[in-house]
Amino acid sequence: MPSISLTIDGRRARVPEGTTIMQAAQSLGIEIPSLCYHPSVPPQSSCRLCLVEIEGVETLQTSCSTAVRQGMVVHTNNDRVRDARRTILELLLSDHPVNCISCDLNGKCKLQRYAYEYQVREGAFAGQRHEGYEDATNPFFVRDLSKCISCGLCVAVCEGVQDNGAISIGHRGFSALPVTSFDMPLEQTNCVFCGNCVAVCPVGALIPKSRVGQGRDFELARVETVCPYCGCGCGMILGVKDGRILEAESPPEHPASNGWMCLKGRFGWDFVHHPDRLKTPLVRRGDKLQEASWDEALDLAARRLAEIRDRHGPDSLAVLTSAKCTNEENYLLQKFARVVLGTNNVDHCARLCHASTVAGLAIAFGSGAMTNSIAEFRNADCILVTGSNTAEAHPIVALHIKAAVKENGAKLIVADPRWVRELGERAALVVQHRGGTDIALFNGVMHLIIREGWHDEQFIRERTEGFEALKAALQEYPPERVAKITGVSEKDLYELARIYGTAQRAMICYAMGITQHTTGTQNVLTLANLAMLTGNVGRESTGVNPLRGQNNVQGACDVGALPSVFPGYQKVTDPEIRAKFEQAWGANLPAEVGLTVVEMFHAVERDGVRGMWIMGENPALSDPNANRVREALGKLDLLICQDIFLSETAEFADIVFPAASFAEKDGTYTSTERRVQRLRAAVPPPGSARPDWEIICEVARHMGHDWKYSGPGKVMDEIAQVTPIYGGISYRRLGRFGLCWPCPDASHPGTKFLHQGKFTRGLGLFTPTEHLEPAELPDDEYPLLLNTGRVLQHFHTGTMTRRSQGLDALYPQGFIELHPLDARALGLQDGDWVEVASRRGRVVVACTVTDRVVEGTTFLPFHFKEAAANLLTIDALDPTAKIPEYKVCAVRVQKWQEDAAG
């Protein structure tokens, strides 16, 4: 791109053609004031405060929207410019409350700042004023439009970044203000309450309710940390005063979140201060959990664990670590299981979401992680989203995908049995295939790609093996057969193959709609086959990209919280690897692969497992066939739970340890893009609650192991010593935004995308896969197919989000989605209460009649204990990854009769 030379305030600059004057000034470190400029949206040119003088141009020009020209000479701060800015500020202040002393944004308001810098004390123009425009009806923020300066940034971000258009500038002239359509309440619009409008408001017109009256901006301490919800790994800055969090923001420089957040990250942190927080240890005395001292609880836990281990053997104990806890805490608890207890019975909820990803991608590529980074979605020219409700489960990833479509012209394909909001409307192609037919669908697509010659023969020849076997197997998947299996038309199959097969940079993005099947590993292998077939691996903006569901599910896997591997995916069955860890840890280690999550509870039934320690997990709600799980929990001789709330699982416990939340401890999380980032304590834990890592070390000490870590940083140093992919990671190096593994040594910059030039396993392996029916299909008794998943407003089992006042108010109860034809056949109307039953349990819930689901299928979110979806789901397992089939089981729906229910 040609460059342009110009002079700004006597300083020479050379910038690319198309750069604005403001951008050129910023490159020189010259600040030009503005109230309506944001680098992520098109210039608004509405505040006029960024006016500059250009020699040879009669009138002052807006620097945010004026492009540079060769030889241009610009003055940004001479007397003429400053006088014009004073006049603009006087105009703005003439219709703006001058109550800065009592305003919550005192110290942050840009209008206040510029008025001070230009010594404008009051408005100089008398006239009408906006008054009485305050609206506090939504759960999250106050809209005080008497303070609005009509800069348009909130509208620009809603349209340009979130791409929702929930608000616009309404009315004309003096009456112009940001409004919803027909002034409807925000809850009745397509607003998703991301709060990104609040983040960019330059004045006090939009303020989080949590801030109102609680502290002016200069009174808040700022602590940079990481969001505790999904696996996006968004940067988070907590505003804190007097030991309480008052707001959350995101740093604009963050490589994944770019300063944006979703409603859970921005507003869903108030669970930290909920009165239900556990504040002291609890022990069971008789039938009741009662408060106890730390010494009593630790002594009891250590004694009972030792008794069961010594009487029944190490494998009579099992440990569940947590994807919501830090890398350091997961590392220590898996080390505790292996060193102190002597068992490999250690697992966590990755088994329930992405175990098939780890298994499948490791077979195909040699590494079971997301191949590329989140920001790369923006530069792809094709994005295939399958089995992922991205906009609700991973909202910030969805922003990047929407930007790729809107700004880069990327072709978006969505393949999912259920309509995917926000992405479906923007897709070049949507296919809604029958649940459990993913292998047939993508085998059919590959059949067409080979038939049409769209496969990458050079890539296949040079970088893969097993192609001929795959090609032979794909002959069994012609379009006419695939259409019958999947319900997708031959025309749509061809179009899917054409768009993906002819793209130069195609990214595959998937989540639990692919993994949570008895064929989950095979599903993942099929997607890996598709990417390799077209040469879309090992380059920027390509790859196979699983979206991890929880904040540290990637990290918990990385540091060995799995029954078959030590940290770094090093196999427990390998004698050399085991000897390495025995030397590092100073202990004899078990050689047999341990039990997975579901297997643990099945083992309890036959007295194979008698004691469990569960950290930060809630299997009584999260695991399939939950009635069976609850019976197992009640049968255990010993259950230790460690959590921030008394969860449904902790109610079964014999000992409960109160733990610190994400905002109350230090550590690291590893996001879905393999980014290891620092977590930093912002507030103290309530009562005598302690960080999880301290609790684990205390129990180890009570059992005779003198674990002395001065802090989580020392634990990370140990992780780096035994985990090659983390070898170069330390707190000193992580800085603000972390590093992406593999990072093998202290000089390594981290890895943006994997498999460049060579797969981790050497050659990529094509694995033929075969369509198999799910373990349980509809029949006459249970005629409908059940799918489960998330909603935007809640997370996992609701332990945190249902204790967030705004989130729970916005979405207080569960629902089941029914197709209109199914509802009509059952005599049901939208809002009717229904009983949903499977062979394993029943729930009562309101129904939503919608064509988001296809005929014959239903959808039930799993967040709500009152309508616990996993009372219905089946615990049939993928034979390789041992992941349960959450996404397909048979149910019956009928109108609920309260009298008949008793």
Coordinates of N, CA and C in Angstrom, one line a residue, residues 575-643:
P575 N 6.5 -46.2 30.7 CA 7.4 -46.3 31.8 C 8.4 -45.2 31.9
E576 N 8.9 -44.7 30.8 CA 9.9 -43.6 30.8 C 9.2 -42.3 31.3
I577 N 8.0 -42.0 30.9 CA 7.3 -40.8 31.3 C 7.0 -41.0 32.8
R578 N 6.6 -42.1 33.2 CA 6.2 -42.3 34.6 C 7.5 -42.2 35.5
A579 N 8.6 -42.7 35.1 CA 9.8 -42.6 35.8 C 10.2 -41.1 36.0
K580 N 10.0 -40.3 34.9 CA 10.3 -38.9 35.0 C 9.5 -38.2 36.0
F581 N 8.2 -38.5 36.1 CA 7.4 -37.9 37.1 C 7.6 -38.4 38.5
E582 N 8.0 -39.7 38.6 CA 8.4 -40.2 39.9 C 9.6 -39.5 40.5
Q583 N 10.5 -39.2 39.6 CA 11.7 -38.5 40.1 C 11.3 -37.0 40.5
A584 N 10.5 -36.4 39.6 CA 10.1 -35.0 39.9 C 9.3 -34.9 41.2
W585 N 8.4 -35.8 41.4 CA 7.5 -35.7 42.5 C 8.0 -36.5 43.8
G586 N 9.0 -37.4 43.6 CA 9.5 -38.1 44.7 C 8.5 -39.2 45.3
A587 N 7.9 -39.9 44.4 CA 6.9 -40.9 44.8 C 6.8 -42.0 43.7
N588 N 6.3 -43.2 44.2 CA 6.0 -44.2 43.2 C 4.6 -43.9 42.7
L589 N 4.4 -44.0 41.4 CA 3.1 -43.6 40.8 C 2.4 -44.8 40.2
P590 N 1.1 -44.8 40.2 CA 0.3 -45.9 39.6 C 0.5 -45.9 38.1
A591 N 0.4 -47.2 37.5 CA 0.7 -47.3 36.1 C -0.5 -47.6 35.3
E592 N -1.7 -47.9 35.9 CA -2.9 -48.2 35.2 C -3.7 -46.9 35.0
V593 N -4.4 -46.8 33.8 CA -5.3 -45.7 33.5 C -6.4 -45.8 34.5
G594 N -6.8 -44.6 35.0 CA -7.9 -44.5 36.0 C -9.2 -44.4 35.4
L595 N -10.2 -44.2 36.3 CA -11.6 -44.1 35.9 C -12.0 -42.7 35.4
T596 N -12.9 -42.6 34.4 CA -13.4 -41.3 34.0 C -14.6 -40.9 34.9
V597 N -15.1 -39.7 34.7 CA -16.2 -39.2 35.5 C -17.4 -40.2 35.6
V598 N -18.0 -40.5 34.5 CA -19.1 -41.4 34.5 C -18.8 -42.8 35.1
E599 N -17.6 -43.3 34.7 CA -17.2 -44.6 35.3 C -17.0 -44.6 36.8
M600 N -16.6 -43.4 37.3 CA -16.5 -43.3 38.8 C -17.8 -43.6 39.5
F601 N -18.9 -43.0 39.0 CA -20.1 -43.1 39.7 C -20.7 -44.5 39.4
H602 N -20.4 -45.1 38.3 CA -20.8 -46.5 38.1 C -20.1 -47.4 39.0
A603 N -18.8 -47.1 39.3 CA -18.0 -47.9 40.2 C -18.5 -47.8 41.6
V604 N -19.0 -46.7 42.0 CA -19.6 -46.5 43.4 C -20.7 -47.6 43.6
E605 N -21.5 -47.8 42.6 CA -22.6 -48.8 42.7 C -22.2 -50.2 43.1
R606 N -21.0 -50.6 42.6 CA -20.4 -51.9 43.0 C -19.4 -51.8 44.0
D607 N -19.3 -50.7 44.8 CA -18.4 -50.5 45.9 C -16.9 -50.5 45.4
G608 N -16.7 -50.2 44.1 CA -15.3 -50.1 43.6 C -14.7 -48.7 44.0
V609 N -15.6 -47.7 44.1 CA -15.1 -46.4 44.6 C -15.9 -46.1 45.9
R610 N -15.3 -45.7 46.9 CA -15.9 -45.5 48.2 C -15.8 -44.1 48.7
G611 N -14.8 -43.4 48.2 CA -14.6 -42.0 48.6 C -14.3 -41.1 47.5
M612 N -14.8 -39.9 47.5 CA -14.5 -38.9 46.4 C -14.2 -37.5 47.0
W613 N -13.3 -36.8 46.3 CA -13.1 -35.4 46.6 C -13.4 -34.7 45.3
I614 N -14.4 -33.8 45.4 CA -14.9 -33.0 44.2 C -14.7 -31.6 44.5
M615 N -13.9 -31.0 43.6 CA -13.5 -29.5 43.7 C -14.2 -28.8 42.6
G616 N -15.1 -27.9 42.9 CA -15.7 -26.9 42.0 C -16.5 -27.6 40.9
E617 N -17.0 -28.8 41.1 CA -17.9 -29.4 40.1 C -19.2 -29.7 40.7
N618 N -20.3 -29.9 39.9 CA -21.6 -30.1 40.4 C -22.3 -31.3 39.7
P619 N -21.7 -32.5 39.8 CA -22.3 -33.6 39.0 C -23.7 -34.0 39.3
A620 N -24.2 -33.6 40.4 CA -25.6 -33.9 40.7 C -26.6 -33.2 39.7
L621 N -26.1 -32.1 39.1 CA -26.9 -31.5 38.0 C -26.2 -31.6 36.7
S622 N -24.9 -31.7 36.6 CA -24.2 -31.6 35.3 C -24.0 -33.0 34.6
D623 N -24.1 -34.1 35.4 CA -23.8 -35.3 34.7 C -25.0 -36.0 34.2
P624 N -24.9 -36.9 33.2 CA -26.0 -37.5 32.6 C -26.7 -38.5 33.5
N625 N -28.0 -38.8 33.3 CA -28.7 -39.7 34.1 C -28.5 -39.3 35.6
A626 N -28.9 -38.1 35.9 CA -28.5 -37.5 37.2 C -29.1 -38.2 38.4
N627 N -30.3 -38.9 38.2 CA -30.8 -39.7 39.3 C -29.8 -40.8 39.7
R628 N -29.2 -41.4 38.8 CA -28.2 -42.5 39.1 C -27.0 -41.9 39.8
V629 N -26.6 -40.7 39.3 CA -25.4 -40.0 39.9 C -25.8 -39.6 41.4
R630 N -27.0 -39.2 41.7 CA -27.3 -38.8 43.0 C -27.4 -40.0 43.9
E631 N -27.9 -41.1 43.4 CA -27.9 -42.3 44.2 C -26.4 -42.7 44.6
A632 N -25.5 -42.6 43.6 CA -24.1 -42.9 43.9 C -23.5 -41.9 44.9
L633 N -23.8 -40.7 44.8 CA -23.3 -39.7 45.8 C -23.8 -40.0 47.2
G634 N -25.0 -40.4 47.3 CA -25.5 -40.8 48.6 C -25.0 -42.1 49.2
K635 N -24.4 -42.9 48.3 CA -23.9 -44.2 48.7 C -22.4 -44.2 49.2
L636 N -21.7 -43.1 48.9 CA -20.3 -43.0 49.2 C -20.0 -43.1 50.7
D637 N -18.9 -43.7 51.1 CA -18.5 -43.7 52.5 C -18.0 -42.3 52.9
L638 N -17.4 -41.6 51.9 CA -16.9 -40.3 52.2 C -17.0 -39.4 50.9
L639 N -17.5 -38.2 51.1 CA -17.6 -37.2 50.0 C -17.1 -35.9 50.5
I640 N -16.0 -35.4 49.9 CA -15.5 -34.1 50.3 C -15.8 -33.2 49.1
C641 N -16.4 -32.1 49.4 CA -16.7 -31.1 48.4 C -16.0 -29.8 48.7
Q642 N -15.5 -29.1 47.7 CA -14.8 -27.9 47.8 C -15.4 -26.9 46.8
D643 N -16.0 -25.8 47.3 CA -16.8 -25.0 46.4 C -17.0 -23.6 47.0

